[in-house]
């Protein structure tokens, strides 16, 4: 539909003028801050997931619940905030069953335990159209240590946590299981990719390190390359990414070798829920050491530059992507 | 669907066990609190509205936006909290248009001005099924002055703000305009009822007075009598309501006179968004004086008692209702 605003245009035109509070950051970020007690800031974020858009209607209810919560915890972690609580609004279709709800609440219970959060409230409404789960999550960050998207400067390094592309290839596998053979995946690799789409691993453990060292930070939810562009644009810098340094799991690495377009899918697909952050070169060693001590893999994937161009290189040649970003909307 | 849990049963069974934070109040209340700086508490609440359930799909977008925000501000006011900001999640059908969104954001802008709040963030997702608007609102209350539902004691008075039943009769009028003749409404009265359904008037101005004097408080959203029962049950008390003292607008009063069942609809219909609160008799005079000075009408409609029975009397005779409460779910 040409001429139509996309999600970002829609927000900029209709909603940015309403974001008058300083902590709203003009709606250019993934979370808002509310000044808080004792040198802390309260960080709030909200993300919704919709059946048939963000998950498959037949996904297990416990996984759906955990995904809905985790995508929010991921936003908080990227803002240096440790989660404390959340609200959940369930818009349920006319036909719902108790087994589904029981599994849904059990999924939440598992993640509450894992991440140390409490349900604070919510709302249940009837939704004639279909299931929508909207979660608002709260976390605490140290005052002045909530990295925005717009704080990066030329010369700083770009880091990413974990591995990239697992969820995107997991989704492709789910849609076409023959890809498993094309990519020569072991059973374990296949399951790892499928699991990763179903259940993101928010980098909650790294939150305070992100807050301490990140000059700019965001979670990677809409594809790495597109999200690098967003961070660079917000910070008014360019970037050069070395695709070879982007960390890949063994399954994604083999898929990329045997089926080159799969590398593009890995770098531009969505649902990674890793953290992309800019680090001052002087801090790089300390940042890496602290991340390792927390058991989180981090990789230096490139550098921020003057200008506004975002260039992705592979063995010295520029990679061109058909689309830089996945837009859930 | 007999044997099925209703919304409250569903919450109690599946979600109450997850509400481990003290500020969540076991999900028995309309808002949660987060300890805050400088003798304040941060109060958070979330309420969603769904097209075809909470509003008519052809309602003006600006009114839909304001209603979605105001039902949340009403919850905050009933908890003694002045609103500061909100998050909005829009699940939009595949077909949406910019005119609608423009009017929606204009509606929010008007109410931001009126109530002194800022948009803090949100999410926009595609919803194949239909429009769902989920808002989370934040407010500040004085520490220790967030009246819960469960703080009332026998001997205390029950007060309600404004007038009751306008929105319920407005909805009935909208569904069957012949009722306007049966109820002998003037054009102005008819419009007042219709407007009241479309656009609630949250009692934001009264928030600090509610916090200062209310021993228990909630907003009246699901029908006065049903909500009295909820407050009484939470506080483990009974109540005697004098229906004659329930404040009615001229339109509702005439409808009740000419069409007696309309009184039942007024007392049990939903969407009032007034505040129901319990006041110690010693504080009643001061509370009334402060409310009047703020231009908010308050009425003493009955007394809380020992036991658990909620009795509604009219000229000394008990009124029996077919249903005590409206369940949006």
mmCIF file of N, CA, C and O in Angstrom, chain A residues 78-148:
data_model
loop_
_atom_site.group_PDB
_atom_site.id
_atom_site.type_symbol
_atom_site.label_atom_id
_atom_site.label_comp_id
_atom_site.label_asym_id
_atom_site.label_seq_id
_atom_site.Cartn_x
_atom_site.Cartn_y
_atom_site.Cartn_z
ATOM 1 N N UNK A 78 18.162 -3.821 27.724
ATOM 2 C CA UNK A 78 18.907 -2.946 26.808
ATOM 3 C C UNK A 78 18.969 -1.513 27.323
ATOM 4 O O UNK A 78 19.799 -0.723 26.872
ATOM 5 N N UNK A 79 18.098 -1.171 28.251
ATOM 6 C CA UNK A 79 18.121 0.165 28.867
ATOM 7 C C UNK A 79 18.804 0.129 30.234
ATOM 8 O O UNK A 79 18.660 1.053 31.038
ATOM 9 N N UNK A 80 19.518 -0.948 30.519
ATOM 10 C CA UNK A 80 20.258 -1.032 31.778
ATOM 11 C C UNK A 80 19.402 -1.303 32.995
ATOM 12 O O UNK A 80 19.838 -1.090 34.125
ATOM 13 N N UNK A 81 18.169 -1.775 32.767
ATOM 14 C CA UNK A 81 17.234 -1.923 33.890
ATOM 15 C C UNK A 81 16.981 -3.379 34.249
ATOM 16 O O UNK A 81 16.707 -4.206 33.377
ATOM 17 N N UNK A 82 17.064 -3.655 35.524
ATOM 18 C CA UNK A 82 16.677 -4.975 36.029
ATOM 19 C C UNK A 82 15.180 -4.982 36.274
ATOM 20 O O UNK A 82 14.646 -4.093 36.928
ATOM 21 N N UNK A 83 14.487 -6.016 35.773
ATOM 22 C CA UNK A 83 13.023 -6.003 35.876
ATOM 23 C C UNK A 83 12.543 -6.252 37.295
ATOM 24 O O UNK A 83 13.187 -6.970 38.065
ATOM 25 N N UNK A 84 11.413 -5.644 37.641
ATOM 26 C CA UNK A 84 10.826 -5.866 38.956
ATOM 27 C C UNK A 84 9.392 -6.389 38.870
ATOM 28 O O UNK A 84 8.996 -7.227 39.659
ATOM 29 N N UNK A 85 8.624 -5.881 37.926
ATOM 30 C CA UNK A 85 7.230 -6.307 37.873
ATOM 31 C C UNK A 85 6.629 -6.025 36.512
ATOM 32 O O UNK A 85 7.255 -5.401 35.661
ATOM 33 N N UNK A 86 5.398 -6.492 36.322
ATOM 34 C CA UNK A 86 4.744 -6.290 35.031
ATOM 35 C C UNK A 86 3.228 -6.346 35.183
ATOM 36 O O UNK A 86 2.702 -6.902 36.151
ATOM 37 N N UNK A 87 2.571 -5.741 34.203
ATOM 38 C CA UNK A 87 1.114 -5.809 34.077
ATOM 39 C C UNK A 87 0.801 -6.575 32.808
ATOM 40 O O UNK A 87 1.510 -6.432 31.814
ATOM 41 N N UNK A 88 -0.235 -7.363 32.822
ATOM 42 C CA UNK A 88 -0.590 -8.092 31.600
ATOM 43 C C UNK A 88 -2.060 -7.876 31.250
ATOM 44 O O UNK A 88 -2.934 -8.009 32.104
ATOM 45 N N UNK A 89 -2.300 -7.455 30.026
ATOM 46 C CA UNK A 89 -3.669 -7.335 29.533
ATOM 47 C C UNK A 89 -3.894 -8.414 28.490
ATOM 48 O O UNK A 89 -3.161 -8.527 27.515
ATOM 49 N N UNK A 90 -4.916 -9.222 28.749
ATOM 50 C CA UNK A 90 -5.277 -10.321 27.857
ATOM 51 C C UNK A 90 -6.572 -9.975 27.157
ATOM 52 O O UNK A 90 -7.608 -9.833 27.803
ATOM 53 N N UNK A 91 -6.515 -9.823 25.829
ATOM 54 C CA UNK A 91 -7.745 -9.711 25.049
ATOM 55 C C UNK A 91 -8.004 -11.100 24.486
ATOM 56 O O UNK A 91 -7.301 -11.569 23.596
ATOM 57 N N UNK A 92 -8.996 -11.776 25.069
ATOM 58 C CA UNK A 92 -9.244 -13.189 24.763
ATOM 59 C C UNK A 92 -10.380 -13.348 23.784
ATOM 60 O O UNK A 92 -11.405 -12.682 23.902
ATOM 61 N N UNK A 93 -10.215 -14.243 22.827
ATOM 62 C CA UNK A 93 -11.322 -14.519 21.908
ATOM 63 C C UNK A 93 -12.503 -15.102 22.677
ATOM 64 O O UNK A 93 -12.364 -15.554 23.817
ATOM 65 N N UNK A 94 -13.656 -15.070 22.025
ATOM 66 C CA UNK A 94 -14.860 -15.583 22.690
ATOM 67 C C UNK A 94 -14.669 -17.023 23.137
ATOM 68 O O UNK A 94 -15.177 -17.440 24.162
ATOM 69 N N UNK A 95 -13.950 -17.758 22.334
ATOM 70 C CA UNK A 95 -13.711 -19.153 22.681
ATOM 71 C C UNK A 95 -12.311 -19.277 23.281
ATOM 72 O O UNK A 95 -11.312 -19.086 22.610
ATOM 73 N N UNK A 96 -12.255 -19.516 24.555
ATOM 74 C CA UNK A 96 -10.963 -19.777 25.170
ATOM 75 C C UNK A 96 -11.190 -20.928 26.119
ATOM 76 O O UNK A 96 -12.318 -21.238 26.503
ATOM 77 N N UNK A 97 -10.123 -21.590 26.480
ATOM 78 C CA UNK A 97 -10.351 -22.683 27.415
ATOM 79 C C UNK A 97 -9.380 -22.608 28.573
ATOM 80 O O UNK A 97 -8.335 -21.988 28.516
ATOM 81 N N UNK A 98 -9.807 -23.249 29.630
ATOM 82 C CA UNK A 98 -9.062 -23.132 30.869
ATOM 83 C C UNK A 98 -7.692 -23.783 30.787
ATOM 84 O O UNK A 98 -6.751 -23.341 31.425
ATOM 85 N N UNK A 99 -7.596 -24.856 29.989
ATOM 86 C CA UNK A 99 -6.286 -25.493 29.839
ATOM 87 C C UNK A 99 -5.273 -24.507 29.276
ATOM 88 O O UNK A 99 -4.124 -24.451 29.716
ATOM 89 N N UNK A 100 -5.727 -23.741 28.307
ATOM 90 C CA UNK A 100 -4.840 -22.755 27.698
ATOM 91 C C UNK A 100 -4.396 -21.734 28.746
ATOM 92 O O UNK A 100 -3.210 -21.426 28.871
ATOM 93 N N UNK A 101 -5.370 -21.235 29.508
ATOM 94 C CA UNK A 101 -5.043 -20.222 30.504
ATOM 95 C C UNK A 101 -4.141 -20.775 31.597
ATOM 96 O O UNK A 101 -3.251 -20.078 32.094
ATOM 97 N N UNK A 102 -4.388 -22.017 31.962
ATOM 98 C CA UNK A 102 -3.552 -22.617 33.004
ATOM 99 C C UNK A 102 -2.108 -22.711 32.532
ATOM 100 O O UNK A 102 -1.180 -22.348 33.257
ATOM 101 N N UNK A 103 -1.919 -23.181 31.305
ATOM 102 C CA UNK A 103 -0.561 -23.272 30.763
ATOM 103 C C UNK A 103 0.055 -21.875 30.621
ATOM 104 O O UNK A 103 1.247 -21.681 30.897
ATOM 105 N N UNK A 104 -0.767 -20.908 30.233
ATOM 106 C CA UNK A 104 -0.294 -19.530 30.093
ATOM 107 C C UNK A 104 0.236 -19.016 31.432
ATOM 108 O O UNK A 104 1.346 -18.472 31.522
ATOM 109 N N UNK A 105 -0.540 -19.226 32.489
ATOM 110 C CA UNK A 105 -0.103 -18.712 33.789
ATOM 111 C C UNK A 105 1.091 -19.501 34.314
ATOM 112 O O UNK A 105 1.964 -18.949 34.982
ATOM 113 N N UNK A 106 1.172 -20.778 33.980
ATOM 114 C CA UNK A 106 2.345 -21.561 34.394
ATOM 115 C C UNK A 106 3.611 -21.053 33.708
ATOM 116 O O UNK A 106 4.684 -21.014 34.310
ATOM 117 N N UNK A 107 3.476 -20.682 32.446
ATOM 118 C CA UNK A 107 4.617 -20.097 31.744
ATOM 119 C C UNK A 107 5.098 -18.828 32.431
ATOM 120 O O UNK A 107 6.298 -18.617 32.643
ATOM 121 N N UNK A 108 4.149 -17.979 32.799
ATOM 122 C CA UNK A 108 4.523 -16.755 33.506
ATOM 123 C C UNK A 108 5.199 -17.075 34.829
ATOM 124 O O UNK A 108 6.187 -16.430 35.214
ATOM 125 N N UNK A 109 4.666 -18.078 35.524
ATOM 126 C CA UNK A 109 5.231 -18.430 36.835
ATOM 127 C C UNK A 109 6.694 -18.861 36.698
ATOM 128 O O UNK A 109 7.546 -18.484 37.520
ATOM 129 N N UNK A 110 6.989 -19.642 35.674
ATOM 130 C CA UNK A 110 8.371 -20.092 35.459
ATOM 131 C C UNK A 110 9.292 -18.892 35.251
ATOM 132 O O UNK A 110 10.375 -18.797 35.845
ATOM 133 N N UNK A 111 8.848 -17.943 34.438
ATOM 134 C CA UNK A 111 9.704 -16.798 34.159
ATOM 135 C C UNK A 111 9.763 -15.796 35.306
ATOM 136 O O UNK A 111 10.765 -15.094 35.465
ATOM 137 N N UNK A 112 8.701 -15.724 36.088
ATOM 138 C CA UNK A 112 8.774 -14.878 37.285
ATOM 139 C C UNK A 112 9.912 -15.363 38.176
ATOM 140 O O UNK A 112 10.673 -14.571 38.723
ATOM 141 N N UNK A 113 9.984 -16.684 38.326
ATOM 142 C CA UNK A 113 11.027 -17.312 39.135
ATOM 143 C C UNK A 113 12.395 -17.027 38.520
ATOM 144 O O UNK A 113 13.336 -16.633 39.206
ATOM 145 N N UNK A 114 12.478 -17.237 37.218
ATOM 146 C CA UNK A 114 13.770 -17.085 36.559
ATOM 147 C C UNK A 114 14.285 -15.651 36.598
ATOM 148 O O UNK A 114 15.487 -15.422 36.746
ATOM 149 N N UNK A 115 13.385 -14.691 36.443
ATOM 150 C CA UNK A 115 13.844 -13.307 36.303
ATOM 151 C C UNK A 115 13.536 -12.429 37.516
ATOM 152 O O UNK A 115 13.831 -11.236 37.509
ATOM 153 N N UNK A 116 12.917 -13.027 38.535
ATOM 154 C CA UNK A 116 12.685 -12.267 39.758
ATOM 155 C C UNK A 116 11.689 -11.127 39.621
ATOM 156 O O UNK A 116 11.933 -10.016 40.105
ATOM 157 N N UNK A 117 10.590 -11.382 38.941
ATOM 158 C CA UNK A 117 9.584 -10.334 38.777
ATOM 159 C C UNK A 117 8.251 -10.789 39.358
ATOM 160 O O UNK A 117 8.038 -11.979 39.591
ATOM 161 N N UNK A 118 7.363 -9.836 39.589
ATOM 162 C CA UNK A 118 6.019 -10.131 40.083
ATOM 163 C C UNK A 118 4.981 -9.522 39.154
ATOM 164 O O UNK A 118 5.161 -8.410 38.658
ATOM 165 N N UNK A 119 3.917 -10.261 38.956
ATOM 166 C CA UNK A 119 2.757 -9.675 38.294
ATOM 167 C C UNK A 119 2.193 -8.588 39.202
ATOM 168 O O UNK A 119 2.023 -8.796 40.404
ATOM 169 N N UNK A 120 1.913 -7.409 38.641
ATOM 170 C CA UNK A 120 1.402 -6.288 39.436
ATOM 171 C C UNK A 120 -0.068 -6.017 39.188
ATOM 172 O O UNK A 120 -0.723 -5.344 39.982
ATOM 173 N N UNK A 121 -0.586 -6.495 38.068
ATOM 174 C CA UNK A 121 -1.981 -6.215 37.753
ATOM 175 C C UNK A 121 -2.228 -6.480 36.293
ATOM 176 O O UNK A 121 -1.386 -7.052 35.606
ATOM 177 N N UNK A 122 -3.400 -6.041 35.824
ATOM 178 C CA UNK A 122 -3.698 -6.243 34.418
ATOM 179 C C UNK A 122 -5.165 -6.092 34.146
ATOM 180 O O UNK A 122 -5.907 -5.514 34.945
ATOM 181 N N UNK A 123 -5.568 -6.585 33.027
ATOM 182 C CA UNK A 123 -6.960 -6.495 32.619
ATOM 183 C C UNK A 123 -7.239 -7.682 31.703
ATOM 184 O O UNK A 123 -6.352 -8.139 30.980
ATOM 185 N N UNK A 124 -8.450 -8.199 31.791
ATOM 186 C CA UNK A 124 -8.877 -9.232 30.838
ATOM 187 C C UNK A 124 -10.103 -8.707 30.139
ATOM 188 O O UNK A 124 -11.049 -8.285 30.787
ATOM 189 N N UNK A 125 -10.059 -8.711 28.829
ATOM 190 C CA UNK A 125 -11.213 -8.241 28.060
ATOM 191 C C UNK A 125 -11.532 -9.272 26.985
ATOM 192 O O UNK A 125 -10.687 -10.082 26.618
ATOM 193 N N UNK A 126 -12.762 -9.228 26.540
ATOM 194 C CA UNK A 126 -13.187 -10.105 25.481
ATOM 195 C C UNK A 126 -12.775 -9.473 24.162
ATOM 196 O O UNK A 126 -12.919 -8.273 23.957
ATOM 197 N N UNK A 127 -12.197 -10.250 23.281
ATOM 198 C CA UNK A 127 -11.749 -9.740 21.995
ATOM 199 C C UNK A 127 -12.373 -10.596 20.900
ATOM 200 O O UNK A 127 -11.933 -11.708 20.650
ATOM 201 N N UNK A 128 -13.422 -10.089 20.265
ATOM 202 C CA UNK A 128 -14.111 -10.908 19.255
ATOM 203 C C UNK A 128 -13.146 -11.340 18.149
ATOM 204 O O UNK A 128 -13.343 -12.365 17.506
ATOM 205 N N UNK A 129 -12.100 -10.558 17.935
ATOM 206 C CA UNK A 129 -11.235 -10.804 16.792
ATOM 207 C C UNK A 129 -10.178 -11.851 17.003
ATOM 208 O O UNK A 129 -9.874 -12.638 16.111
ATOM 209 N N UNK A 130 -9.574 -11.891 18.151
ATOM 210 C CA UNK A 130 -8.480 -12.834 18.344
ATOM 211 C C UNK A 130 -7.618 -12.409 19.512
ATOM 212 O O UNK A 130 -7.796 -11.331 20.077
ATOM 213 N N UNK A 131 -6.689 -13.276 19.851
ATOM 214 C CA UNK A 131 -5.901 -13.112 21.059
ATOM 215 C C UNK A 131 -4.849 -12.005 20.911
ATOM 216 O O UNK A 131 -4.044 -12.023 19.982
ATOM 217 N N UNK A 132 -4.872 -11.057 21.821
ATOM 218 C CA UNK A 132 -3.834 -10.024 21.904
ATOM 219 C C UNK A 132 -3.340 -10.002 23.341
ATOM 220 O O UNK A 132 -4.135 -9.936 24.278
ATOM 221 N N UNK A 133 -2.021 -10.086 23.516
ATOM 222 C CA UNK A 133 -1.426 -10.045 24.850
ATOM 223 C C UNK A 133 -0.552 -8.808 24.925
ATOM 224 O O UNK A 133 0.408 -8.672 24.178
ATOM 225 N N UNK A 134 -0.912 -7.904 25.806
ATOM 226 C CA UNK A 134 -0.157 -6.665 25.951
ATOM 227 C C UNK A 134 0.471 -6.646 27.340
ATOM 228 O O UNK A 134 -0.225 -6.800 28.337
ATOM 229 N N UNK A 135 1.797 -6.494 27.380
ATOM 230 C CA UNK A 135 2.487 -6.485 28.670
ATOM 231 C C UNK A 135 3.216 -5.166 28.857
ATOM 232 O O UNK A 135 3.812 -4.628 27.920
ATOM 233 N N UNK A 136 3.115 -4.616 30.054
ATOM 234 C CA UNK A 136 3.903 -3.449 30.445
ATOM 235 C C UNK A 136 4.847 -3.916 31.543
ATOM 236 O O UNK A 136 4.397 -4.520 32.513
ATOM 237 N N UNK A 137 6.146 -3.666 31.369
ATOM 238 C CA UNK A 137 7.107 -4.136 32.358
ATOM 239 C C UNK A 137 7.860 -2.963 32.979
ATOM 240 O O UNK A 137 8.090 -1.943 32.324
ATOM 241 N N UNK A 138 8.224 -3.132 34.230
ATOM 242 C CA UNK A 138 8.907 -2.111 35.017
ATOM 243 C C UNK A 138 10.259 -2.632 35.466
ATOM 244 O O UNK A 138 10.389 -3.803 35.819
ATOM 245 N N UNK A 139 11.239 -1.742 35.466
ATOM 246 C CA UNK A 139 12.539 -2.137 35.982
ATOM 247 C C UNK A 139 13.239 -0.948 36.603
ATOM 248 O O UNK A 139 12.840 0.204 36.408
ATOM 249 N N UNK A 140 14.294 -1.241 37.348
ATOM 250 C CA UNK A 140 15.095 -0.184 37.967
ATOM 251 C C UNK A 140 16.451 -0.103 37.301
ATOM 252 O O UNK A 140 17.072 -1.118 37.038
ATOM 253 N N UNK A 141 16.884 1.110 37.061
ATOM 254 C CA UNK A 141 18.234 1.339 36.554
ATOM 255 C C UNK A 141 18.895 2.377 37.451
ATOM 256 O O UNK A 141 18.213 3.115 38.170
ATOM 257 N N UNK A 142 20.231 2.396 37.407
ATOM 258 C CA UNK A 142 20.941 3.429 38.156
ATOM 259 C C UNK A 142 20.708 4.769 37.461
ATOM 260 O O UNK A 142 20.717 4.856 36.234
ATOM 261 N N UNK A 143 20.485 5.808 38.263
ATOM 262 C CA UNK A 143 20.199 7.136 37.714
ATOM 263 C C UNK A 143 21.329 7.572 36.785
ATOM 264 O O UNK A 143 22.512 7.442 37.124
ATOM 265 N N UNK A 144 20.937 8.056 35.617
ATOM 266 C CA UNK A 144 21.953 8.496 34.654
ATOM 267 C C UNK A 144 22.594 7.358 33.886
ATOM 268 O O UNK A 144 23.502 7.578 33.089
ATOM 269 N N UNK A 145 22.143 6.136 34.121
ATOM 270 C CA UNK A 145 22.711 4.985 33.406
ATOM 271 C C UNK A 145 21.649 4.215 32.642
ATOM 272 O O UNK A 145 21.555 2.993 32.729
ATOM 273 N N UNK A 146 20.816 4.971 31.924
ATOM 274 C CA UNK A 146 19.826 4.372 31.035
ATOM 275 C C UNK A 146 20.229 4.731 29.608
ATOM 276 O O UNK A 146 19.882 5.789 29.107
ATOM 277 N N UNK A 147 21.016 3.878 28.947
ATOM 278 C CA UNK A 147 21.488 4.250 27.611
ATOM 279 C C UNK A 147 20.337 4.326 26.623
ATOM 280 O O UNK A 147 19.532 3.405 26.511
ATOM 281 N N UNK A 148 20.279 5.464 25.935
ATOM 282 C CA UNK A 148 19.265 5.676 24.911
ATOM 283 C C UNK A 148 19.801 5.185 23.581
ATOM 284 O O UNK A 148 20.941 4.765 23.467
#
